[in-house]
GROMACS .gro file of N, CA, C and O in nm:
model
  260
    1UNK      N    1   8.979   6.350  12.033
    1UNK     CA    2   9.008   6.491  12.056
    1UNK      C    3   9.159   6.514  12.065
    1UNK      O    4   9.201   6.623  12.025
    2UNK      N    5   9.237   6.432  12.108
    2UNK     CA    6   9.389   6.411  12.138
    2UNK      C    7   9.451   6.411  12.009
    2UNK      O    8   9.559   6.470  12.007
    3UNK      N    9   9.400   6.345  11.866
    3UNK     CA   10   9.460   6.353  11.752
    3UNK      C   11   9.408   6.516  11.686
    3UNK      O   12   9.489   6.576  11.614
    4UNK      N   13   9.279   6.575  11.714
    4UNK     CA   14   9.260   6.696  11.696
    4UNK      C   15   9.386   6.796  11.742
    4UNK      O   16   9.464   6.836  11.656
    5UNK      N   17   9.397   6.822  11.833
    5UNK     CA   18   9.475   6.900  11.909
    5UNK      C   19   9.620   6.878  11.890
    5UNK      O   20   9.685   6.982  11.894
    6UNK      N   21   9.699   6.751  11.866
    6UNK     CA   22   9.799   6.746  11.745
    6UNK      C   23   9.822   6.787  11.661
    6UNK      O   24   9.926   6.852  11.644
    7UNK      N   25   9.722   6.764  11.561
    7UNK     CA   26   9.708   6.817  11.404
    7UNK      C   27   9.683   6.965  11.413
    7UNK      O   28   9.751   7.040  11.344
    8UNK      N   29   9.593   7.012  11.491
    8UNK     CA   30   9.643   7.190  11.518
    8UNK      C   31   9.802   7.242  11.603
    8UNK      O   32   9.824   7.361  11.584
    9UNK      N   33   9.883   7.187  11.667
    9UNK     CA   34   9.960   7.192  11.695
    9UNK      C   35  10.073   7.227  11.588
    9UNK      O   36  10.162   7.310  11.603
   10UNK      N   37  10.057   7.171  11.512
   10UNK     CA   38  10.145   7.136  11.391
   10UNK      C   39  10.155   7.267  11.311
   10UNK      O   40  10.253   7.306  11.247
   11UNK      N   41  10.036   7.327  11.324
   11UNK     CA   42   9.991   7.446  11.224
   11UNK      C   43  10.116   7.529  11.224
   11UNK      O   44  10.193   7.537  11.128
   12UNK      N   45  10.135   7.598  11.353
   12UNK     CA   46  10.270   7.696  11.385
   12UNK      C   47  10.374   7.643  11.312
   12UNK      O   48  10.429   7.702  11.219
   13UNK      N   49  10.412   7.497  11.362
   13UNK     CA   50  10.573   7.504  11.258
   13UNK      C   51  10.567   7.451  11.120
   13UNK      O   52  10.675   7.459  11.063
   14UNK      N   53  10.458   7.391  11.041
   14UNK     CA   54  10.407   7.460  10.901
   14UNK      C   55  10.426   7.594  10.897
   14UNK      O   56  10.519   7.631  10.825
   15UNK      N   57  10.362   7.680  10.957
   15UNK     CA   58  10.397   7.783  10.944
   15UNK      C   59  10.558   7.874  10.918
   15UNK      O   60  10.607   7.947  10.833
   16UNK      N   61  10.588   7.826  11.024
   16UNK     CA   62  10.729   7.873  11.008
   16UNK      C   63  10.826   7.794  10.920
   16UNK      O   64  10.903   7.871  10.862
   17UNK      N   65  10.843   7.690  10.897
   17UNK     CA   66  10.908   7.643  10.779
   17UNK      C   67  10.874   7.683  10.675
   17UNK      O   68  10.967   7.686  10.594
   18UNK      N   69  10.698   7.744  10.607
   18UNK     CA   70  10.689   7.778  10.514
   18UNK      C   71  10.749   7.925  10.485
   18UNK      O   72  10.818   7.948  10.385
   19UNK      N   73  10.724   7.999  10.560
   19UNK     CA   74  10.813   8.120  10.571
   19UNK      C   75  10.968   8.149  10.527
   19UNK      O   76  11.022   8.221  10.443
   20UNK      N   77  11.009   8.060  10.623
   20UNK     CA   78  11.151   8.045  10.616
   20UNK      C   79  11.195   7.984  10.468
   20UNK      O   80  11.308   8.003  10.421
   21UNK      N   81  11.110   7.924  10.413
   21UNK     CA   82  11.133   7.895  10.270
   21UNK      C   83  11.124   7.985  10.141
   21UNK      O   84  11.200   7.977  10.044
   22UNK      N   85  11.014   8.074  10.155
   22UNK     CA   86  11.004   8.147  10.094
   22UNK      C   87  11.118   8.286  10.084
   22UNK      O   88  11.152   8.344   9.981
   23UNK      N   89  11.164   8.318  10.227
   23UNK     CA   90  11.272   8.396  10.257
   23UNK      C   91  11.361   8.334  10.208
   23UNK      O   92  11.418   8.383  10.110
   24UNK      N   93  11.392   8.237  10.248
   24UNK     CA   94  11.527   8.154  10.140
   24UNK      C   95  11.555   8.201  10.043
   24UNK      O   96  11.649   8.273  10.010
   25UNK      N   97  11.440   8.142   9.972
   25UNK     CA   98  11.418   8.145   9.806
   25UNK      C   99  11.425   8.285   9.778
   25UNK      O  100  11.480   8.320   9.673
   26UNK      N  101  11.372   8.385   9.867
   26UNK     CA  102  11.406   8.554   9.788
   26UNK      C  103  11.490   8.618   9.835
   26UNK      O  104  11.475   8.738   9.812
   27UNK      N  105  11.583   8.590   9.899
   27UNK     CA  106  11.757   8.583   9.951
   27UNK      C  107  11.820   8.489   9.871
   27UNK      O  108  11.819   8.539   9.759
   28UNK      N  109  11.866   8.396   9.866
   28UNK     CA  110  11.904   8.317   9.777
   28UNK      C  111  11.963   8.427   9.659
   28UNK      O  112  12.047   8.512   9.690
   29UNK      N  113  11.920   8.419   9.546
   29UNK     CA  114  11.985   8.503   9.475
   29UNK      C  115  12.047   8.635   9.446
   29UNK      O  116  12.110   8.675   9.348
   30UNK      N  117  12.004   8.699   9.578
   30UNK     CA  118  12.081   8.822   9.603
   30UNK      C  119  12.207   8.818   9.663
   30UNK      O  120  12.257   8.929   9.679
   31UNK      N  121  12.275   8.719   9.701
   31UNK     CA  122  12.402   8.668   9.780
   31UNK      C  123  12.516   8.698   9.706
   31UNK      O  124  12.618   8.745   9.758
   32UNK      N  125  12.501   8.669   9.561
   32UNK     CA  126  12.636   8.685   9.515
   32UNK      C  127  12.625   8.828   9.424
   32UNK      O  128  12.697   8.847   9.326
   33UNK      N  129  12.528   8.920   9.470
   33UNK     CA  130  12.500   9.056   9.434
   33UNK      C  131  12.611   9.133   9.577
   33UNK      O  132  12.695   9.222   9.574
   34UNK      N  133  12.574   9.072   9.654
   34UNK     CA  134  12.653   9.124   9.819
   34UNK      C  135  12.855   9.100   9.786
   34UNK      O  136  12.949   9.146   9.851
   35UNK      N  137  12.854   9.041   9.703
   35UNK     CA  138  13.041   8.995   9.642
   35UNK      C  139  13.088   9.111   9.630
   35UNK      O  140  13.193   9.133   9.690
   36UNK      N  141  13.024   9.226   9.548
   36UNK     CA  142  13.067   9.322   9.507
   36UNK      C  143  13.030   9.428   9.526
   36UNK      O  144  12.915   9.448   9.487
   37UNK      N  145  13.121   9.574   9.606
   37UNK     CA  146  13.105   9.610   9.666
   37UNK      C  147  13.007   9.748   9.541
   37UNK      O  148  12.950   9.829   9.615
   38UNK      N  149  12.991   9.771   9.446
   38UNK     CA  150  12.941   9.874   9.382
   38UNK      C  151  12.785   9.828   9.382
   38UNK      O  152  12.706   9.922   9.398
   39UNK      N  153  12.718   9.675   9.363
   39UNK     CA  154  12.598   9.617   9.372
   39UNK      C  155  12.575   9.581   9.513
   39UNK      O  156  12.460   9.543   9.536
   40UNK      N  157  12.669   9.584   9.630
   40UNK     CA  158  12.609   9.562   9.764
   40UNK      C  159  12.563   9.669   9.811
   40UNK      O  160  12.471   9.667   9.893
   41UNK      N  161  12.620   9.789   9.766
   41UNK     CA  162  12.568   9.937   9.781
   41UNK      C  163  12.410   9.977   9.741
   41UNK      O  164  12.310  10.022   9.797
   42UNK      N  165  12.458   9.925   9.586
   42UNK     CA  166  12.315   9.910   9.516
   42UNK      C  167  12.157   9.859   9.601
   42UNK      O  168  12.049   9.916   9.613
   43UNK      N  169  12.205   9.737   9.643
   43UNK     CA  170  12.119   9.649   9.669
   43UNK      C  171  12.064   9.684   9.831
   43UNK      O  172  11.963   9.643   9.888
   44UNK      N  173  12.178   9.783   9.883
   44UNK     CA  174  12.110   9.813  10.058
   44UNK      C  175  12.018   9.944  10.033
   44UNK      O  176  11.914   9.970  10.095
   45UNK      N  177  12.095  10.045   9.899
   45UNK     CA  178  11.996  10.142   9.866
   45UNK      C  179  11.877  10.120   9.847
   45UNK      O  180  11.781  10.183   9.892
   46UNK      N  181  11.877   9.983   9.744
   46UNK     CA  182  11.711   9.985   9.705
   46UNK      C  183  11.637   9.946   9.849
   46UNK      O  184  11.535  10.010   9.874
   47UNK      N  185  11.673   9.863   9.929
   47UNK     CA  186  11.622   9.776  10.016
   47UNK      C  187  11.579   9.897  10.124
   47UNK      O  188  11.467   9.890  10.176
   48UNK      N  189  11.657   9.992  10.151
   48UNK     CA  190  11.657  10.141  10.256
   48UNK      C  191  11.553  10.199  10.168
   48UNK      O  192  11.440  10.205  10.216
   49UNK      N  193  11.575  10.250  10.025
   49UNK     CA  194  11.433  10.311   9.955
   49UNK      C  195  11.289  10.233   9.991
   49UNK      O  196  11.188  10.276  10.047
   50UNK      N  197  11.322  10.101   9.937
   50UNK     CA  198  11.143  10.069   9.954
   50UNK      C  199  11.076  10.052  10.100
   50UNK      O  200  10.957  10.042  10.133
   51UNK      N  201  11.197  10.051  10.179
   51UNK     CA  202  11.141  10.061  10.307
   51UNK      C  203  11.070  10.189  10.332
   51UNK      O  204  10.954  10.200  10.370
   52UNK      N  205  11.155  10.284  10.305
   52UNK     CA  206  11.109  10.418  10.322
   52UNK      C  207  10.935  10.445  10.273
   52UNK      O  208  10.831  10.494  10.317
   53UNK      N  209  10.991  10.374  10.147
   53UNK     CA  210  10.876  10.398  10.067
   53UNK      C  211  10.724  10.336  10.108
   53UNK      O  212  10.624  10.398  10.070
   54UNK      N  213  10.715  10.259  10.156
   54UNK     CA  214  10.643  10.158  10.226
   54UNK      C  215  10.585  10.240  10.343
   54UNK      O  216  10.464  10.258  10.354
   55UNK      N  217  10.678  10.291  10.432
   55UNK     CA  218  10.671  10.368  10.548
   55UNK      C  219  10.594  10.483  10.562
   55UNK      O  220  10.513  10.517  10.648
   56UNK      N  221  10.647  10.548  10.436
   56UNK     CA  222  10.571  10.672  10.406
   56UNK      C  223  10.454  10.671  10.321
   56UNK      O  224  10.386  10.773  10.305
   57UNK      N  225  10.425  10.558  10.265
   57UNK     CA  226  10.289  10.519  10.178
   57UNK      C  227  10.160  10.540  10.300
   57UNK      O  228  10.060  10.612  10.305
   58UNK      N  229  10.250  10.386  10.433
   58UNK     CA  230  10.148  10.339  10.456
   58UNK      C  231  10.099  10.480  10.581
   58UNK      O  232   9.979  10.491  10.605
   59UNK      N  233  10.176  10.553  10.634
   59UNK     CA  234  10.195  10.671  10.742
   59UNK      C  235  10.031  10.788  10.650
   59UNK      O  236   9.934  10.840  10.705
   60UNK      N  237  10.061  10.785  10.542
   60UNK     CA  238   9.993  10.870  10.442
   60UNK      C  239   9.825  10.778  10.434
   60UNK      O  240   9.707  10.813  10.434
   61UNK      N  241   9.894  10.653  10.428
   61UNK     CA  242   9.691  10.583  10.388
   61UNK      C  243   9.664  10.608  10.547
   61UNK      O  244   9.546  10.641  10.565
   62UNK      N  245   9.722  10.602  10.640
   62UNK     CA  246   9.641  10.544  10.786
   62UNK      C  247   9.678  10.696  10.837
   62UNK      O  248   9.697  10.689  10.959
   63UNK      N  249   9.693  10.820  10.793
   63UNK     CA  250   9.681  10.938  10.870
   63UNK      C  251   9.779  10.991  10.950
   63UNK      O  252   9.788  11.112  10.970
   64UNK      N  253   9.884  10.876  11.017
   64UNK     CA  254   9.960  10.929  11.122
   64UNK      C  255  10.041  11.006  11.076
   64UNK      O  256  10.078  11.012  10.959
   65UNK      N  257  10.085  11.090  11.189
   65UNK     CA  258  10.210  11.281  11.183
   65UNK      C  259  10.135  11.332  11.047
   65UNK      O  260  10.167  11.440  10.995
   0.00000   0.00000   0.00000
């Protein structure tokens, strides 16, 4: 039962390393978009839009205001 309860232990920071990898990897190439200041603009617009967009999708499927 002691090696059970290990091997579930483990689950969480699998977890979080896998995460953190994947964030990497889809940061990662936006870094040298942030160099320049006409595409760092770019790149906080889109990031502020789809948030919005997201926000107001999901506000609209689930009813709330």
């Amino acid at each position: 039962m002691k090696e059970f309860f290990e091997n579930v232990f483990r689950y969480p920071r699998y977890l979080i390393s896998f995460s953190l990898g994947i964030l990497y990897s889809a940061v990662e190439p936006l870094v040298p978009l942030l160099q320049r200041p006409i595409t760092a603009v770019a790149l906080v617009g889109t990031a502020v839009a789809g948030f919005l967009f997201l926000t107001f999708t999901l506000r609209a499927m689930l009813g709330l205001g």
